[in-house]
C-alpha positions as a LaTeX table, in Angstrom:
\begin{tabular}{lrrr}
\hline
Residue & $x$ (\AA) & $y$ (\AA) & $z$ (\AA) \\
\hline
Unk1 & 60.28 & $-77.87$ & $-37.37$ \\
Unk2 & 58.43 & $-75.48$ & $-35.07$ \\
Unk3 & 60.18 & $-73.34$ & $-32.44$ \\
Unk4 & 59.08 & $-71.21$ & $-29.51$ \\
Unk5 & 60.91 & $-67.95$ & $-30.22$ \\
Unk6 & 62.06 & $-65.02$ & $-28.10$ \\
Unk7 & 63.12 & $-61.90$ & $-30.05$ \\
Unk8 & 66.23 & $-60.16$ & $-28.77$ \\
Unk9 & 66.78 & $-56.40$ & $-28.98$ \\
Unk10 & 69.40 & $-53.99$ & $-27.66$ \\
Unk11 & 67.93 & $-50.90$ & $-26.06$ \\
Unk12 & 71.36 & $-49.25$ & $-25.95$ \\
Unk13 & 72.04 & $-49.88$ & $-29.65$ \\
Unk14 & 68.37 & $-49.55$ & $-30.61$ \\
Unk15 & 68.80 & $-52.61$ & $-32.79$ \\
Unk16 & 67.15 & $-55.96$ & $-33.35$ \\
Unk17 & 69.58 & $-58.81$ & $-32.63$ \\
Unk18 & 67.65 & $-61.71$ & $-34.07$ \\
Unk19 & 65.80 & $-64.45$ & $-32.21$ \\
Unk20 & 66.60 & $-67.20$ & $-29.80$ \\
Unk21 & 64.67 & $-70.34$ & $-30.76$ \\
Unk22 & 63.69 & $-73.14$ & $-28.40$ \\
Unk23 & 63.04 & $-76.52$ & $-29.99$ \\
Unk24 & 61.59 & $-79.52$ & $-28.10$ \\
Unk25 & 63.06 & $-82.67$ & $-29.67$ \\
Unk26 & 64.18 & $-86.20$ & $-28.80$ \\
Unk27 & 67.61 & $-85.60$ & $-30.32$ \\
Unk28 & 69.73 & $-82.58$ & $-31.18$ \\
Unk29 & 68.16 & $-81.20$ & $-34.39$ \\
Unk30 & 71.41 & $-79.91$ & $-35.95$ \\
Unk31 & 74.97 & $-78.96$ & $-35.06$ \\
Unk32 & 74.16 & $-75.32$ & $-34.34$ \\
Unk33 & 71.69 & $-76.29$ & $-31.60$ \\
Unk34 & 72.77 & $-76.69$ & $-28.00$ \\
Unk35 & 70.94 & $-78.14$ & $-24.98$ \\
Unk36 & 68.98 & $-75.38$ & $-23.35$ \\
Unk37 & 70.46 & $-75.05$ & $-19.88$ \\
Unk38 & 68.34 & $-73.81$ & $-17.05$ \\
Unk39 & 69.42 & $-70.22$ & $-16.65$ \\
Unk40 & 71.02 & $-69.52$ & $-13.30$ \\
Unk41 & 70.78 & $-65.78$ & $-13.82$ \\
Unk42 & 68.73 & $-63.54$ & $-11.56$ \\
Unk43 & 66.08 & $-63.27$ & $-14.29$ \\
Unk44 & 65.33 & $-66.98$ & $-13.97$ \\
Unk45 & 65.69 & $-67.51$ & $-10.22$ \\
Unk46 & 61.99 & $-66.90$ & $-9.64$ \\
Unk47 & 60.79 & $-68.50$ & $-12.89$ \\
Unk48 & 62.26 & $-71.98$ & $-12.59$ \\
Unk49 & 60.36 & $-73.00$ & $-9.39$ \\
Unk50 & 57.14 & $-71.64$ & $-10.91$ \\
Unk51 & 57.17 & $-73.84$ & $-14.02$ \\
Unk52 & 56.17 & $-77.14$ & $-12.32$ \\
Unk53 & 53.55 & $-75.27$ & $-10.31$ \\
Unk54 & 52.02 & $-73.72$ & $-13.42$ \\
Unk55 & 52.22 & $-77.02$ & $-15.32$ \\
Unk56 & 52.75 & $-79.95$ & $-12.89$ \\
Unk57 & 53.34 & $-82.41$ & $-15.74$ \\
Unk58 & 56.68 & $-80.70$ & $-16.43$ \\
Unk59 & 57.98 & $-82.52$ & $-13.34$ \\
Unk60 & 58.16 & $-85.62$ & $-15.49$ \\
Unk61 & 61.38 & $-86.73$ & $-17.15$ \\
Unk62 & 60.19 & $-86.96$ & $-20.77$ \\
Unk63 & 62.17 & $-88.25$ & $-23.72$ \\
Unk64 & 61.72 & $-84.83$ & $-25.30$ \\
Unk65 & 64.61 & $-82.47$ & $-24.53$ \\
Unk66 & 64.82 & $-78.73$ & $-24.99$ \\
Unk67 & 67.38 & $-77.35$ & $-27.43$ \\
Unk68 & 68.19 & $-73.75$ & $-28.31$ \\
Unk69 & 69.71 & $-71.89$ & $-31.22$ \\
Unk70 & 70.38 & $-68.20$ & $-31.85$ \\
Unk71 & 70.05 & $-66.28$ & $-35.10$ \\
Unk72 & 73.23 & $-64.39$ & $-34.20$ \\
Unk73 & 75.45 & $-66.73$ & $-32.13$ \\
Unk74 & 77.99 & $-64.03$ & $-31.26$ \\
Unk75 & 75.42 & $-61.84$ & $-29.54$ \\
Unk76 & 74.47 & $-62.19$ & $-25.88$ \\
Unk77 & 70.86 & $-63.27$ & $-25.60$ \\
Unk78 & 69.30 & $-62.80$ & $-22.18$ \\
Unk79 & 66.99 & $-60.77$ & $-20.00$ \\
Unk80 & 63.59 & $-61.29$ & $-18.45$ \\
Unk81 & 61.79 & $-60.95$ & $-21.78$ \\
Unk82 & 62.71 & $-64.55$ & $-22.69$ \\
Unk83 & 60.89 & $-65.96$ & $-19.65$ \\
Unk84 & 57.52 & $-66.44$ & $-21.36$ \\
Unk85 & 59.15 & $-68.26$ & $-24.28$ \\
Unk86 & 61.11 & $-70.50$ & $-21.92$ \\
Unk87 & 57.97 & $-71.32$ & $-19.95$ \\
Unk88 & 55.97 & $-72.27$ & $-23.06$ \\
Unk89 & 58.89 & $-74.23$ & $-24.50$ \\
Unk90 & 59.22 & $-76.18$ & $-21.24$ \\
Unk91 & 55.54 & $-77.10$ & $-21.41$ \\
Unk92 & 55.95 & $-78.09$ & $-25.07$ \\
Unk93 & 58.23 & $-80.91$ & $-23.89$ \\
Unk94 & 55.26 & $-82.69$ & $-22.30$ \\
Unk95 & 52.18 & $-81.38$ & $-24.14$ \\
Unk96 & 51.11 & $-81.22$ & $-27.76$ \\
Unk97 & 50.28 & $-77.89$ & $-29.37$ \\
Unk98 & 46.63 & $-77.03$ & $-29.81$ \\
Unk99 & 47.51 & $-74.16$ & $-32.12$ \\
Unk100 & 47.74 & $-75.15$ & $-35.79$ \\
Unk101 & 51.18 & $-73.56$ & $-36.21$ \\
Unk102 & 52.89 & $-73.74$ & $-39.58$ \\
Unk103 & 55.61 & $-71.32$ & $-38.45$ \\
Unk104 & 57.52 & $-70.46$ & $-35.28$ \\
Unk105 & 55.63 & $-68.87$ & $-32.39$ \\
Unk106 & 57.11 & $-65.61$ & $-31.07$ \\
Unk107 & 56.77 & $-64.67$ & $-27.38$ \\
Unk108 & 58.03 & $-61.86$ & $-25.23$ \\
Unk109 & 57.38 & $-60.95$ & $-21.62$ \\
Unk110 & 58.65 & $-61.64$ & $-18.14$ \\
Unk111 & 56.78 & $-63.72$ & $-15.57$ \\
Unk112 & 55.85 & $-61.97$ & $-12.35$ \\
Unk113 & 53.75 & $-62.98$ & $-9.36$ \\
Unk114 & 50.81 & $-61.08$ & $-7.87$ \\
Unk115 & 49.07 & $-61.59$ & $-4.55$ \\
Unk116 & 51.76 & $-64.07$ & $-3.58$ \\
Unk117 & 50.50 & $-66.96$ & $-5.70$ \\
Unk118 & 49.35 & $-65.97$ & $-9.17$ \\
Unk119 & 51.93 & $-65.92$ & $-12.00$ \\
Unk120 & 51.29 & $-63.24$ & $-14.62$ \\
Unk121 & 52.85 & $-61.93$ & $-17.82$ \\
Unk122 & 54.54 & $-58.59$ & $-17.14$ \\
Unk123 & 55.13 & $-55.83$ & $-19.68$ \\
Unk124 & 58.43 & $-54.65$ & $-21.20$ \\
Unk125 & 60.04 & $-51.33$ & $-21.91$ \\
Unk126 & 57.97 & $-49.88$ & $-24.76$ \\
Unk127 & 60.99 & $-48.78$ & $-26.80$ \\
Unk128 & 62.52 & $-52.26$ & $-26.73$ \\
Unk129 & 59.16 & $-53.82$ & $-27.47$ \\
Unk130 & 58.74 & $-51.51$ & $-30.46$ \\
Unk131 & 61.99 & $-52.84$ & $-31.95$ \\
Unk132 & 60.76 & $-56.40$ & $-31.54$ \\
Unk133 & 57.33 & $-55.64$ & $-32.97$ \\
Unk134 & 58.87 & $-53.99$ & $-36.02$ \\
Unk135 & 61.04 & $-57.09$ & $-36.57$ \\
Unk136 & 58.05 & $-59.41$ & $-36.27$ \\
Unk137 & 56.02 & $-57.40$ & $-38.78$ \\
Unk138 & 58.89 & $-57.14$ & $-41.27$ \\
Unk139 & 58.12 & $-58.49$ & $-44.74$ \\
Unk140 & 61.06 & $-60.91$ & $-44.63$ \\
Unk141 & 59.84 & $-62.59$ & $-41.42$ \\
Unk142 & 57.64 & $-65.61$ & $-42.28$ \\
Unk143 & 56.38 & $-66.17$ & $-38.72$ \\
Unk144 & 52.76 & $-65.21$ & $-38.07$ \\
Unk145 & 52.00 & $-65.41$ & $-34.34$ \\
Unk146 & 53.39 & $-63.14$ & $-31.60$ \\
Unk147 & 52.24 & $-63.46$ & $-27.95$ \\
Unk148 & 52.87 & $-60.22$ & $-26.03$ \\
Unk149 & 52.00 & $-58.39$ & $-22.80$ \\
Unk150 & 48.79 & $-56.41$ & $-23.31$ \\
Unk151 & 50.26 & $-53.24$ & $-21.78$ \\
Unk152 & 52.80 & $-53.01$ & $-24.62$ \\
Unk153 & 50.11 & $-52.70$ & $-27.27$ \\
Unk154 & 49.73 & $-48.96$ & $-26.87$ \\
Unk155 & 47.48 & $-46.99$ & $-29.26$ \\
Unk156 & 50.59 & $-46.21$ & $-31.32$ \\
Unk157 & 51.63 & $-49.88$ & $-31.43$ \\
Unk158 & 48.11 & $-50.93$ & $-32.41$ \\
Unk159 & 48.03 & $-48.38$ & $-35.19$ \\
Unk160 & 51.40 & $-49.62$ & $-36.46$ \\
Unk161 & 50.05 & $-53.18$ & $-36.50$ \\
Unk162 & 47.02 & $-52.09$ & $-38.48$ \\
Unk163 & 49.12 & $-50.24$ & $-41.05$ \\
Unk164 & 51.11 & $-53.44$ & $-41.55$ \\
Unk165 & 47.96 & $-55.49$ & $-42.05$ \\
Unk166 & 48.29 & $-57.35$ & $-38.74$ \\
Unk167 & 45.39 & $-58.37$ & $-36.51$ \\
Unk168 & 45.47 & $-57.88$ & $-32.72$ \\
Unk169 & 43.44 & $-60.13$ & $-30.39$ \\
Unk170 & 43.03 & $-60.44$ & $-26.67$ \\
Unk171 & 42.68 & $-63.99$ & $-25.35$ \\
Unk172 & 38.88 & $-63.87$ & $-25.43$ \\
Unk173 & 38.76 & $-62.82$ & $-29.07$ \\
Unk174 & 41.54 & $-65.19$ & $-30.15$ \\
Unk175 & 39.72 & $-68.10$ & $-28.55$ \\
Unk176 & 36.74 & $-67.38$ & $-30.80$ \\
Unk177 & 38.82 & $-67.84$ & $-33.95$ \\
Unk178 & 39.62 & $-71.18$ & $-35.61$ \\
Unk179 & 43.26 & $-71.03$ & $-34.50$ \\
Unk180 & 43.24 & $-74.75$ & $-33.62$ \\
Unk181 & 41.78 & $-75.92$ & $-36.95$ \\
Unk182 & 43.92 & $-74.24$ & $-39.55$ \\
Unk183 & 47.20 & $-72.28$ & $-39.61$ \\
Unk184 & 47.10 & $-68.51$ & $-39.53$ \\
Unk185 & 47.33 & $-66.73$ & $-42.86$ \\
Unk186 & 48.24 & $-63.22$ & $-41.66$ \\
Unk187 & 50.33 & $-61.64$ & $-38.94$ \\
Unk188 & 48.58 & $-62.02$ & $-35.59$ \\
Unk189 & 49.40 & $-60.50$ & $-32.21$ \\
Unk190 & 47.77 & $-62.04$ & $-29.12$ \\
Unk191 & 47.81 & $-59.97$ & $-25.94$ \\
Unk192 & 47.94 & $-61.28$ & $-22.37$ \\
Unk193 & 46.74 & $-59.16$ & $-19.45$ \\
Unk194 & 48.70 & $-59.09$ & $-16.16$ \\
Unk195 & 45.74 & $-60.57$ & $-14.29$ \\
Unk196 & 44.81 & $-63.74$ & $-12.41$ \\
Unk197 & 44.31 & $-66.80$ & $-14.60$ \\
Unk198 & 45.37 & $-65.06$ & $-17.84$ \\
Unk199 & 48.61 & $-67.06$ & $-18.02$ \\
Unk200 & 46.73 & $-70.29$ & $-17.30$ \\
Unk201 & 44.22 & $-69.41$ & $-20.02$ \\
Unk202 & 47.03 & $-68.73$ & $-22.48$ \\
Unk203 & 48.51 & $-72.15$ & $-21.75$ \\
Unk204 & 45.12 & $-73.81$ & $-22.26$ \\
Unk205 & 44.82 & $-72.05$ & $-25.63$ \\
Unk206 & 48.32 & $-72.93$ & $-26.83$ \\
Unk207 & 48.46 & $-76.56$ & $-25.60$ \\
Unk208 & 46.34 & $-79.65$ & $-25.35$ \\
Unk209 & 45.38 & $-80.48$ & $-21.73$ \\
Unk210 & 48.06 & $-82.00$ & $-19.56$ \\
Unk211 & 47.91 & $-85.22$ & $-17.63$ \\
Unk212 & 44.61 & $-85.85$ & $-15.86$ \\
Unk213 & 45.14 & $-84.79$ & $-12.21$ \\
Unk214 & 42.43 & $-87.15$ & $-10.95$ \\
Unk215 & 43.29 & $-90.73$ & $-10.02$ \\
Unk216 & 39.88 & $-92.36$ & $-10.10$ \\
Unk217 & 39.56 & $-94.87$ & $-7.28$ \\
Unk218 & 43.24 & $-94.67$ & $-6.35$ \\
Unk219 & 44.13 & $-92.83$ & $-3.14$ \\
Unk220 & 46.13 & $-89.60$ & $-3.26$ \\
Unk221 & 49.54 & $-89.78$ & $-1.61$ \\
Unk222 & 52.10 & $-87.25$ & $-0.43$ \\
Unk223 & 53.79 & $-87.38$ & $-3.85$ \\
Unk224 & 50.56 & $-86.08$ & $-5.42$ \\
Unk225 & 50.78 & $-82.68$ & $-3.66$ \\
Unk226 & 51.59 & $-80.88$ & $-6.92$ \\
Unk227 & 48.23 & $-81.97$ & $-8.33$ \\
Unk228 & 46.47 & $-79.59$ & $-5.95$ \\
Unk229 & 48.18 & $-76.42$ & $-7.16$ \\
Unk230 & 46.18 & $-73.75$ & $-8.99$ \\
Unk231 & 42.72 & $-74.40$ & $-7.61$ \\
Unk232 & 42.49 & $-71.20$ & $-5.55$ \\
Unk233 & 39.98 & $-69.54$ & $-7.90$ \\
Unk234 & 37.74 & $-72.64$ & $-7.96$ \\
Unk235 & 37.83 & $-72.84$ & $-4.17$ \\
Unk236 & 36.96 & $-69.15$ & $-3.82$ \\
Unk237 & 34.06 & $-69.51$ & $-6.27$ \\
Unk238 & 32.71 & $-72.58$ & $-4.47$ \\
Unk239 & 33.06 & $-70.86$ & $-1.09$ \\
Unk240 & 31.15 & $-67.80$ & $-2.36$ \\
Unk241 & 28.35 & $-70.00$ & $-3.72$ \\
Unk242 & 28.07 & $-71.85$ & $-0.42$ \\
Unk243 & 27.81 & $-68.55$ & 1.47 \\
Unk244 & 25.12 & $-67.35$ & $-0.93$ \\
Unk245 & 23.10 & $-70.53$ & $-0.39$ \\
Unk246 & 23.43 & $-70.21$ & 3.38 \\
Unk247 & 22.26 & $-66.58$ & 3.31 \\
Unk248 & 19.35 & $-67.24$ & 0.96 \\
Unk249 & 16.17 & $-68.45$ & 2.67 \\
Unk250 & 14.96 & $-71.79$ & 1.35 \\
\hline
\end{tabular}
């Protein structure tokens, strides 16, 4: 059973507190799982409305539910760093994984918004991130993939990864690997830049495409408004090409 995982660390105690694990499933997997409630904390106020905009197919009411378990049930698991994991787990309810994952997928990072419209993966406190990275690279952790904010892979963090035999990829490099054909065999860290379209690209790498937004010969209605989200970059590119053609003598 595969989970989308968020590692939990205490900056005050400088300690790793285990992982929270999201599991998309039709039924409760075991007694220690609980339905994953939509957080009403301040950390999630801005995230929850973004999810159906980032992935419109999450508006559906699928048979797949989202359950959660914690490695250490008595600890308080929270904070913005679980936002990326929650986002990917929510999408996993309606889309199949493209990644050939034989183990759980770790994620850390909050979701911010730039230029008013573009959701991005934001970085964490480097000390807290270091605790999480050390836990991921520990010999007794069988999981092999960790998705992280690029800004947290400092030269020191990269060197630590290399000494532990881990490979570090940005999205471009990871997309050139055979991640979708066979499971990873060594610890792998994938970095996400806080830039336009990086989060969308990550989702396209992790998951199979969502529902086709085009309706063929059927007319679009008011209820189809969510299908038109996320085309700003395409519109800008098309507009620039049209201007170039107008300015270029025939």
